[in-house]
Short mmCIF file of N, CA, C and O in Angstrom, two decimals:
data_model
loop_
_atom_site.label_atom_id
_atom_site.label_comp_id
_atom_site.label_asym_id
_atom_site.label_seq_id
_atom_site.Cartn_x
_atom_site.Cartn_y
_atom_site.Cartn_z
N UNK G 1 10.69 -12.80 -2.10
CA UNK G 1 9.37 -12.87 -1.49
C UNK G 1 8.38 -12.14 -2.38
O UNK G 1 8.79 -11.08 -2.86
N UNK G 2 7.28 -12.47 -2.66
CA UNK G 2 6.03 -12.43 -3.49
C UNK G 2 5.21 -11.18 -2.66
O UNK G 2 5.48 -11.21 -1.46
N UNK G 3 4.32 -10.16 -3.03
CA UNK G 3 3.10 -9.51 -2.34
C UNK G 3 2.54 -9.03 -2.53
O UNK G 3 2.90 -7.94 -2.97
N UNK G 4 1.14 -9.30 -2.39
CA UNK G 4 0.38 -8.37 -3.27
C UNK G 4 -0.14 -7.16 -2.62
O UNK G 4 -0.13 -6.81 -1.44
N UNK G 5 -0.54 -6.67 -3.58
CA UNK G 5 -0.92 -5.15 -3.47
C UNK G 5 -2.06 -4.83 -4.54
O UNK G 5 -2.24 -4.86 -5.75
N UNK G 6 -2.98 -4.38 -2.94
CA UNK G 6 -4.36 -4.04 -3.87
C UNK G 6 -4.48 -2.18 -3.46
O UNK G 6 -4.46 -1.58 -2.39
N UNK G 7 -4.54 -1.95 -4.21
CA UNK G 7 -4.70 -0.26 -4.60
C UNK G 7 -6.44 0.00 -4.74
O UNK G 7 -7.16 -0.61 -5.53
N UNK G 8 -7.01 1.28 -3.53
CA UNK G 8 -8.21 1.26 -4.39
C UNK G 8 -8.71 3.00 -4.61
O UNK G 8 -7.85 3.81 -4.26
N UNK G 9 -9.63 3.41 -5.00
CA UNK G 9 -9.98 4.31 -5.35
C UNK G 9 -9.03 5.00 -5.90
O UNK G 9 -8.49 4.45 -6.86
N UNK G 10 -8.44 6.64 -5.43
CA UNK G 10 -7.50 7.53 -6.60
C UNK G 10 -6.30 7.07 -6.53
O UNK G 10 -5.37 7.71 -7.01
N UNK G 11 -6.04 5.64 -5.78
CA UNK G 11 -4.55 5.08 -6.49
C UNK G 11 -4.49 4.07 -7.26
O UNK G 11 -3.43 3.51 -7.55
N UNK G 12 -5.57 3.76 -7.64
CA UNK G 12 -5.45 3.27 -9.04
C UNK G 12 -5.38 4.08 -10.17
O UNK G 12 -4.96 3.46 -11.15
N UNK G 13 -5.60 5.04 -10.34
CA UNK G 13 -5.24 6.37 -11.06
C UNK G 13 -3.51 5.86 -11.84
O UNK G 13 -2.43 5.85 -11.25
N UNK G 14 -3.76 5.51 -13.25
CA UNK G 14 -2.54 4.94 -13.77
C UNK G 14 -1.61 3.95 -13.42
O UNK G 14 -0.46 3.99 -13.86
N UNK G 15 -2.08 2.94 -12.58
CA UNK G 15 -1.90 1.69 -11.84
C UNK G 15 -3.05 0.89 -12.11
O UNK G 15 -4.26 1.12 -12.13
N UNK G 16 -2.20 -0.26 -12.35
CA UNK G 16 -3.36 -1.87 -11.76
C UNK G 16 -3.75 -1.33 -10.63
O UNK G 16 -3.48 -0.22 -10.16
N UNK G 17 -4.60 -2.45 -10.09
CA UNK G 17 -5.63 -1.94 -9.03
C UNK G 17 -5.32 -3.26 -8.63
O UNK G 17 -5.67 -3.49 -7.47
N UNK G 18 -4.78 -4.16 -9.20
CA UNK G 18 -4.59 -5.50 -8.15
C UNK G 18 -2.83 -5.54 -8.67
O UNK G 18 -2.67 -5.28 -9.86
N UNK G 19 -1.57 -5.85 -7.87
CA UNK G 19 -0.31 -5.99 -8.24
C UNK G 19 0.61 -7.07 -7.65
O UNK G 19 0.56 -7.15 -6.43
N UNK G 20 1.35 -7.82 -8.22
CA UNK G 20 1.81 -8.60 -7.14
C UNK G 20 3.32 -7.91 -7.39
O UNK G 20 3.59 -7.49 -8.52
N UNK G 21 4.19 -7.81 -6.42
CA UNK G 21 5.44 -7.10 -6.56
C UNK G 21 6.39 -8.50 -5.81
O UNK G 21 5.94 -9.17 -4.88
N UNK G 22 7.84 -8.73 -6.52
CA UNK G 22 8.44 -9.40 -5.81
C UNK G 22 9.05 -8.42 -5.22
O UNK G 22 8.89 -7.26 -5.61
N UNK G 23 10.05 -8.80 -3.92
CA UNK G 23 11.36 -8.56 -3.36
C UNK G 23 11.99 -9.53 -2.58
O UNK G 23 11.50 -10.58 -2.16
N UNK G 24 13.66 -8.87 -2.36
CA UNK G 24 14.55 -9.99 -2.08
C UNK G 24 14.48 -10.34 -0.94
O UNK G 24 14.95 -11.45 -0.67
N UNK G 25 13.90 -9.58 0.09
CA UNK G 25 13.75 -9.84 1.56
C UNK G 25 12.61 -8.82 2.33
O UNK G 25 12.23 -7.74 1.87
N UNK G 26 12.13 -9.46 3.67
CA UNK G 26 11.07 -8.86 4.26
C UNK G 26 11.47 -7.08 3.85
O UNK G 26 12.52 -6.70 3.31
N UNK G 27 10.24 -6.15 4.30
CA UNK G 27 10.20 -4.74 3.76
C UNK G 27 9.16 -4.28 4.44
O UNK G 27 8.16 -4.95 4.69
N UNK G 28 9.38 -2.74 4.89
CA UNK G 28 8.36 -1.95 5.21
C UNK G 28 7.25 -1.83 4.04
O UNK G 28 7.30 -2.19 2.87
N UNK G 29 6.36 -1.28 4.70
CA UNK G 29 5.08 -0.35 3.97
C UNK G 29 5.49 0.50 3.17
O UNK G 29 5.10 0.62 2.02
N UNK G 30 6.43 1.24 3.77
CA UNK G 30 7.02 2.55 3.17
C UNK G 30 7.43 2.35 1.71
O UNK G 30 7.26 3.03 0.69
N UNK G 31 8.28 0.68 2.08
CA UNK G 31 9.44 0.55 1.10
C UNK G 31 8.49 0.59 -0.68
O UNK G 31 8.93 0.96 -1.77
N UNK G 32 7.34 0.14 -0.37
CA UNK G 32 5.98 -0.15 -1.26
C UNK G 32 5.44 0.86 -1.59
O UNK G 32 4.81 0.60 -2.61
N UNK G 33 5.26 2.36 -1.19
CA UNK G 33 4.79 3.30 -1.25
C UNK G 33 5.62 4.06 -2.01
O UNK G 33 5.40 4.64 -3.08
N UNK G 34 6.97 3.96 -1.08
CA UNK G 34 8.35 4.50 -2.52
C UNK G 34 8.25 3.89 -3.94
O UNK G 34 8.61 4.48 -4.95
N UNK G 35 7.82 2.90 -3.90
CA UNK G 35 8.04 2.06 -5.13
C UNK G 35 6.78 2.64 -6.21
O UNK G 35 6.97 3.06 -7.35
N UNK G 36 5.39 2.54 -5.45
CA UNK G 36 4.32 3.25 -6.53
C UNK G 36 4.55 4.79 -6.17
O UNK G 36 3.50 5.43 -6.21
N UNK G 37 5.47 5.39 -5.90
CA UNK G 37 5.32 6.73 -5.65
C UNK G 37 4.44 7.31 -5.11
O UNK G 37 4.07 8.36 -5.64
N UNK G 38 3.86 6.93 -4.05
CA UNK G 38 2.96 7.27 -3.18
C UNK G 38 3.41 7.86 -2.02
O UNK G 38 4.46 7.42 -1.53
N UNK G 39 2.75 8.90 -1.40
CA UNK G 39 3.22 9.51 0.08
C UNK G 39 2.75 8.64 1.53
O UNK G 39 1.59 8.23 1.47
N UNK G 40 3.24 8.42 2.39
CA UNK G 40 2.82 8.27 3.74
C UNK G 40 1.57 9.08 3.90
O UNK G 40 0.61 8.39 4.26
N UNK G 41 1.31 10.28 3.74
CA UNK G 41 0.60 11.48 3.74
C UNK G 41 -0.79 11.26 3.10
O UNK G 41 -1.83 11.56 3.69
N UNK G 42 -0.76 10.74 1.89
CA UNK G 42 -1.63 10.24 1.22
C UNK G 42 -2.65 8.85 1.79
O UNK G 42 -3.87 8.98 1.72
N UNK G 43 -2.11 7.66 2.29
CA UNK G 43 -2.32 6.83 3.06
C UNK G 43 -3.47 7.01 4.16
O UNK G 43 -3.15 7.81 5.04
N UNK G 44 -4.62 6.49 4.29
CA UNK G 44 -5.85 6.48 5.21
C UNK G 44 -5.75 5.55 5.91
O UNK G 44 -5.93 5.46 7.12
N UNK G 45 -5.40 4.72 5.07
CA UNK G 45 -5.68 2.92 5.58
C UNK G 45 -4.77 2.26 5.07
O UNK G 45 -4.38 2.28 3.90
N UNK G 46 -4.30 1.45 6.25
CA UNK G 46 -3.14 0.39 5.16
C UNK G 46 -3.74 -1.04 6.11
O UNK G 46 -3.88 -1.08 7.33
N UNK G 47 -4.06 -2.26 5.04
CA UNK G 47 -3.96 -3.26 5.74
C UNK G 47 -3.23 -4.57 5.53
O UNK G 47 -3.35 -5.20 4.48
N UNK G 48 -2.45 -4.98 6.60
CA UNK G 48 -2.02 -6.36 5.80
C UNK G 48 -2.80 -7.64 6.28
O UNK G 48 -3.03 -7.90 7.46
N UNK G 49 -3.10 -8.29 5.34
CA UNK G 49 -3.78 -9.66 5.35
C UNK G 49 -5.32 -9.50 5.97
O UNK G 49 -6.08 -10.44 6.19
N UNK G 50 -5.59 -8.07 6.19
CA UNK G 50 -7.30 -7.67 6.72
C UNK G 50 -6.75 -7.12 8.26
O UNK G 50 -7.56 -6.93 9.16
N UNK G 51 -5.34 -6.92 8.46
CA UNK G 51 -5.30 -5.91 9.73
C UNK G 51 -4.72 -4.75 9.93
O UNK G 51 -3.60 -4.52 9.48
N UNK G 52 -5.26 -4.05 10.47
CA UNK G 52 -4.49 -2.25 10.33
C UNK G 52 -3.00 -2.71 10.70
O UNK G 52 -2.43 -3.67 11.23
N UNK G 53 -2.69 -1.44 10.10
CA UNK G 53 -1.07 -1.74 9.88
C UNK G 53 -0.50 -0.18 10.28
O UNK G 53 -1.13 0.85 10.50
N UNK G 54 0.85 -0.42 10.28
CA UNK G 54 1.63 1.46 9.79
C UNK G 54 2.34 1.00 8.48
O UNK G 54 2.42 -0.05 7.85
N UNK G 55 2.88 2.42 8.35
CA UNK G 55 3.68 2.22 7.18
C UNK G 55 4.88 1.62 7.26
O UNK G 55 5.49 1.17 6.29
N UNK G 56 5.43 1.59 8.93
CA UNK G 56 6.33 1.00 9.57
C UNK G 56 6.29 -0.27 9.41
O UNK G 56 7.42 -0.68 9.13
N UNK G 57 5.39 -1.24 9.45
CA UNK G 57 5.31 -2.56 9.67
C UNK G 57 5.82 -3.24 8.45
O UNK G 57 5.64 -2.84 7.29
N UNK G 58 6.54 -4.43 8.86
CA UNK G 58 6.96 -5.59 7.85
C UNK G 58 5.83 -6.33 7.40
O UNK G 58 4.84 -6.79 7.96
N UNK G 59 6.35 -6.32 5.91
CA UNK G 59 5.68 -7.18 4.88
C UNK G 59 6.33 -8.85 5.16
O UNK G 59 7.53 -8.92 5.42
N UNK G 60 5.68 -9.90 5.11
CA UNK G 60 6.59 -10.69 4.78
C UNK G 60 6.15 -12.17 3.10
O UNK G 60 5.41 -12.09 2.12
N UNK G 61 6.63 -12.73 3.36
CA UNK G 61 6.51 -13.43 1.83
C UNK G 61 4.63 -14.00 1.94
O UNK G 61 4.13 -14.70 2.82
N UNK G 62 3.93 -13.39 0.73
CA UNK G 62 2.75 -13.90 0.27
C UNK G 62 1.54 -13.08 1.45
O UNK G 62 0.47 -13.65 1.65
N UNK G 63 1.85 -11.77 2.16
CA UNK G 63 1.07 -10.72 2.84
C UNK G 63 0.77 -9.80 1.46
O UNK G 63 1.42 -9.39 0.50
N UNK G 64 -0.92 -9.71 2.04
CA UNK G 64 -1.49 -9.12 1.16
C UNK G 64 -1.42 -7.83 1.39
O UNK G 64 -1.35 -7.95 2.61
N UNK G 65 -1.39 -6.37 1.17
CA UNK G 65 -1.18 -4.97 1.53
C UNK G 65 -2.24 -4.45 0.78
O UNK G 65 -2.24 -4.67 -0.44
N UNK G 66 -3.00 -3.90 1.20
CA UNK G 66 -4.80 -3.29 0.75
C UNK G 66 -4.12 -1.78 1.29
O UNK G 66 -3.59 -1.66 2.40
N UNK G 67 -4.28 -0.44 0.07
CA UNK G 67 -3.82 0.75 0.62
C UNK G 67 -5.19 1.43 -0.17
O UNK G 67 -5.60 1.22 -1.31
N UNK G 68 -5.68 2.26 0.86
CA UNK G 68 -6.78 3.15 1.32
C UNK G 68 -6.36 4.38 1.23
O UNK G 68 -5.69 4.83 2.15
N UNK G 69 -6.65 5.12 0.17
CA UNK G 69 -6.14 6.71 0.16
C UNK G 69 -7.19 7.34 1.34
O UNK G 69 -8.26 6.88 1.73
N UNK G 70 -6.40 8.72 1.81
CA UNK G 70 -6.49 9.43 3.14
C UNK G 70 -8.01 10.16 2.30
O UNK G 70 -7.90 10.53 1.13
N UNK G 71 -9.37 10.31 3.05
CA UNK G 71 -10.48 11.07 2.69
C UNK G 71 -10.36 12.08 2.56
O UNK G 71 -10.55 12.48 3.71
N UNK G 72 -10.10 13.17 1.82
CA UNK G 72 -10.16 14.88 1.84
C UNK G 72 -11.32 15.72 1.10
O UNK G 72 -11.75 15.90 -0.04
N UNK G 73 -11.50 15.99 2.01
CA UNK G 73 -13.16 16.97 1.24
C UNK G 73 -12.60 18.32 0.66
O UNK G 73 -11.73 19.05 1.15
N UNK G 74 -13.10 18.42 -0.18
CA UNK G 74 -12.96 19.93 -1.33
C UNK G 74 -14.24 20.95 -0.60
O UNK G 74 -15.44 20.90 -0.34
N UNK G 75 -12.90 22.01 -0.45
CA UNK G 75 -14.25 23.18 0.16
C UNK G 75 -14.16 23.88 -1.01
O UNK G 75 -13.14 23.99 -1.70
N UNK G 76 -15.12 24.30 -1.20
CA UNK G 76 -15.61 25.39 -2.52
C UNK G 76 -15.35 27.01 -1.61
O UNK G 76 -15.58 28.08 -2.17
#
């Protein structure tokens, strides 16, 4: 199964910013996050195909996954 993966702001940081990843069968969010080394923690927004998601939820063949890093403000 085919899926893309659009990365935006500080996770494109040494990544494409648009990716298509295969795998052999349906897959969590998670399983995608392990893969770019990304945390759950990190994560603001995850959407598949334009709908909120968890990290829990199945991918399945040709779902698009849009990941939204979490907002954190810098206190001085």
């Amino acid at each position: 199964m085919k899926v893309q993966v659009k990365l935006f702001a500080t996770f494109r940081n040494g990544r494409q910013g648009l990716q298509e990843i295969e795998y052999p069968h349906d897959i969590p969010i998670s399983t995608v996050l392990k893969d770019l080394s990304l945390s759950k923690d990190d994560v603001g927004m995850a959407l598949v195909n334009g709908i909120h998601a968890t990290t829990d939820n199945k991918l399945h063949d040709h779902d698009v996954l849009a990941l939204v890093p979490e907002y954190r403000t810098i206190h001085h």
